[in-house]
Short mmCIF file of C-alpha atoms in Angstrom, two decimals:
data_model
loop_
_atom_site.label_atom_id
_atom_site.label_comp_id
_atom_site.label_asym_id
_atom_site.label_seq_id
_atom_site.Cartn_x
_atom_site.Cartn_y
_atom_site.Cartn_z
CA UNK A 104 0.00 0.00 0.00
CA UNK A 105 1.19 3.32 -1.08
CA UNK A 106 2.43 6.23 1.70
CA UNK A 107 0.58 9.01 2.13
CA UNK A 108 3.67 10.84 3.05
CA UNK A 109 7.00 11.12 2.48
CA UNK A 110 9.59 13.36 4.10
CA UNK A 111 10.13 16.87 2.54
CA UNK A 112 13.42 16.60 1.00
CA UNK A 113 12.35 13.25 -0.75
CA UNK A 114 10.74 14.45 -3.87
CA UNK A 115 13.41 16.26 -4.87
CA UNK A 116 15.96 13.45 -3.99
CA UNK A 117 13.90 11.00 -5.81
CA UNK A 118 13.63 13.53 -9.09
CA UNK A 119 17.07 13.76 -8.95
CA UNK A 120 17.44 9.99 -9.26
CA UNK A 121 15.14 9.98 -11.77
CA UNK A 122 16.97 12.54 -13.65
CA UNK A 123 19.92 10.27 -13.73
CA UNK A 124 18.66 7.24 -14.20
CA UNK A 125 16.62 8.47 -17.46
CA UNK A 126 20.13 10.19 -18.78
CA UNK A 127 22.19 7.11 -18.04
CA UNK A 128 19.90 4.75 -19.27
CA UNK A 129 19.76 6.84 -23.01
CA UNK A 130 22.87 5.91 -23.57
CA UNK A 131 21.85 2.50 -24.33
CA UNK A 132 19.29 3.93 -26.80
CA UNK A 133 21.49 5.24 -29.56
CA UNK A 134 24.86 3.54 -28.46
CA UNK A 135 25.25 -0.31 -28.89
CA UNK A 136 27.51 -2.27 -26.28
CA UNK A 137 30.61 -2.14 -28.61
CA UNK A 138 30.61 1.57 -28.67
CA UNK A 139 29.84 1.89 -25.35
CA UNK A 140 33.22 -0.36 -24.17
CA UNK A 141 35.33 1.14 -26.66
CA UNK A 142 34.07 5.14 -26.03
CA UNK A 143 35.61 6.20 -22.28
CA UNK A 144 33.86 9.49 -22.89
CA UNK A 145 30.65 7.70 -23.20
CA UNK A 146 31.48 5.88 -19.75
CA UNK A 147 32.70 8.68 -17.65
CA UNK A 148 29.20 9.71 -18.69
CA UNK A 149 27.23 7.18 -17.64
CA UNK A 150 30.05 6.51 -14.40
CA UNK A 151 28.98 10.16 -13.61
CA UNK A 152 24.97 9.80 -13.77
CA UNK A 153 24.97 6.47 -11.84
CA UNK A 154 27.42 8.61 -8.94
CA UNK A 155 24.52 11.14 -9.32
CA UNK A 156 21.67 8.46 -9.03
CA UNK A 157 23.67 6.61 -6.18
CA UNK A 158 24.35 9.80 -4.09
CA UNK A 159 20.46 10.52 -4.35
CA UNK A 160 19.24 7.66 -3.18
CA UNK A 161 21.58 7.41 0.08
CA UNK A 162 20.33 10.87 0.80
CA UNK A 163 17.12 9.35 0.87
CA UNK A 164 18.19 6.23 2.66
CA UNK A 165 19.34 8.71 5.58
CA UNK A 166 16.82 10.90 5.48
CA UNK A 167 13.62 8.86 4.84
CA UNK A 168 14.11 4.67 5.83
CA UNK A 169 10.75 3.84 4.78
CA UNK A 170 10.50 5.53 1.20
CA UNK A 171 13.94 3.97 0.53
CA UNK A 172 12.74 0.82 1.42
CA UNK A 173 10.60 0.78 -1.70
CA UNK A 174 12.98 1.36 -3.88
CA UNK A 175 14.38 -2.45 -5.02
CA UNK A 176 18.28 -3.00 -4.64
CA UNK A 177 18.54 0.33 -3.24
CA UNK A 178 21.63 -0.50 -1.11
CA UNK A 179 23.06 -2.25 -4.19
CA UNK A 180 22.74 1.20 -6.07
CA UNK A 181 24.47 2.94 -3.07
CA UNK A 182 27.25 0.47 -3.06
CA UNK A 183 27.75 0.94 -7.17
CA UNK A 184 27.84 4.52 -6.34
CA UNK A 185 30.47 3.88 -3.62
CA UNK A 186 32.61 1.53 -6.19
CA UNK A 187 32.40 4.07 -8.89
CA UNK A 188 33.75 6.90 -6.51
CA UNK A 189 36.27 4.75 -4.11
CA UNK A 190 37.18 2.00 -6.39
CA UNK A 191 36.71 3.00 -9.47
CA UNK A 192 39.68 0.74 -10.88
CA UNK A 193 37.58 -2.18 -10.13
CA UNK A 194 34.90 -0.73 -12.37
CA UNK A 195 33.60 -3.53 -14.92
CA UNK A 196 31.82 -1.56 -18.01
CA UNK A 197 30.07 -4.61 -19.44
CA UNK A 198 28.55 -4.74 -15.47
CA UNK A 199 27.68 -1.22 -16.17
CA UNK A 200 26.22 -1.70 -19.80
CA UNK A 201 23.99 -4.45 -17.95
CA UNK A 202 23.06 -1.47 -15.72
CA UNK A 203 21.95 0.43 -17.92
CA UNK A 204 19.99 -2.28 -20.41
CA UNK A 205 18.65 -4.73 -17.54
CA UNK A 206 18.12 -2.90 -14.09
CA UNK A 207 17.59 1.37 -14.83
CA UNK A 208 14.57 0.29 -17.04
CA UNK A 209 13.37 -1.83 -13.86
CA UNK A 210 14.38 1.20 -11.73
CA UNK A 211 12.71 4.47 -13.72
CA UNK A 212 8.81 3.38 -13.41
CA UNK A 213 9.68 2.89 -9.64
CA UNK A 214 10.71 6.35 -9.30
CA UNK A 215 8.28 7.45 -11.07
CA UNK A 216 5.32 6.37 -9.54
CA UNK A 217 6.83 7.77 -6.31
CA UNK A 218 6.92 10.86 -7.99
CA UNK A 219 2.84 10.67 -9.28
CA UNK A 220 2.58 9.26 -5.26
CA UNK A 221 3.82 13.51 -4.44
CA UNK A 222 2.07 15.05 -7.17
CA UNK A 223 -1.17 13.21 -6.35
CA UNK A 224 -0.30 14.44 -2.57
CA UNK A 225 -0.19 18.17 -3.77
CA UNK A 226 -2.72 18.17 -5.59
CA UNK A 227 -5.05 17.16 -2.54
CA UNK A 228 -3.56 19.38 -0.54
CA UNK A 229 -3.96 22.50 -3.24
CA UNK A 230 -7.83 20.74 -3.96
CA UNK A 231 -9.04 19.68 -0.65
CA UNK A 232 -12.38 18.82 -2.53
CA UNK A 233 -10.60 16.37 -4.59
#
């Protein structure tokens, strides 16, 4: 069942995740695999949206426990962040080009319906007739 509330800095954590997620994941839509592992600009790229994404979503972790725990694999998102930006020699790009094909498109419709959850919320607050 769907919160009625969330904590005040989520929605904007949460858009931010989005953000990232959405620009990361287009990468995969006009760049095949091959391009992707042999294009570092292309990787710093995504490396940099999934830090983004990462960072986002520990800020909610922290600051709001029980939205985070709707998010699936959120503390294996954290810890990707925490690879890219600590260890990032250990990066694998095919590991991130399965990122971004097999778990952001699982990830995006998540966020987003957390995001319709805080519109909907506004909009009964602004319309308490609604």
């Amino acid at each position: 069942m769907p919160r009625t509330s969330m904590r005040p800095e989520s929605p904007a954590l949460l858009w931010d995740a989005r953000d990232a997620a959405t620009k990361a994941v287009s990468v995969s839509h006009v760049h095949s695999r091959a391009a992707y592992l042999a294009d570092w600009v292309l990787q710093a790229a995504v490396e940099r949206q999934l830090e983004v994404l990462g960072e986002a979503l520990k800020n909610v972790r922290s600051a709001d426990a029980e939205t985070a725990a709707r998010i699936p694999d959120v503390h294996a998102i954290i810890a990707t962040r925490n690879i890219l930006v600590h260890a990032y020699a250990q990066v694998d790009q095919r590991r991130v080009w399965e990122i971004l094909t097999d778990d952001l498109p699982v990830l995006i419709p998540v966020l987003d319906g957390l995001l319709a959850e805080v519109d909907a919320m506004e909009a009964q607050t602004s319309d308490p007739e609604a």
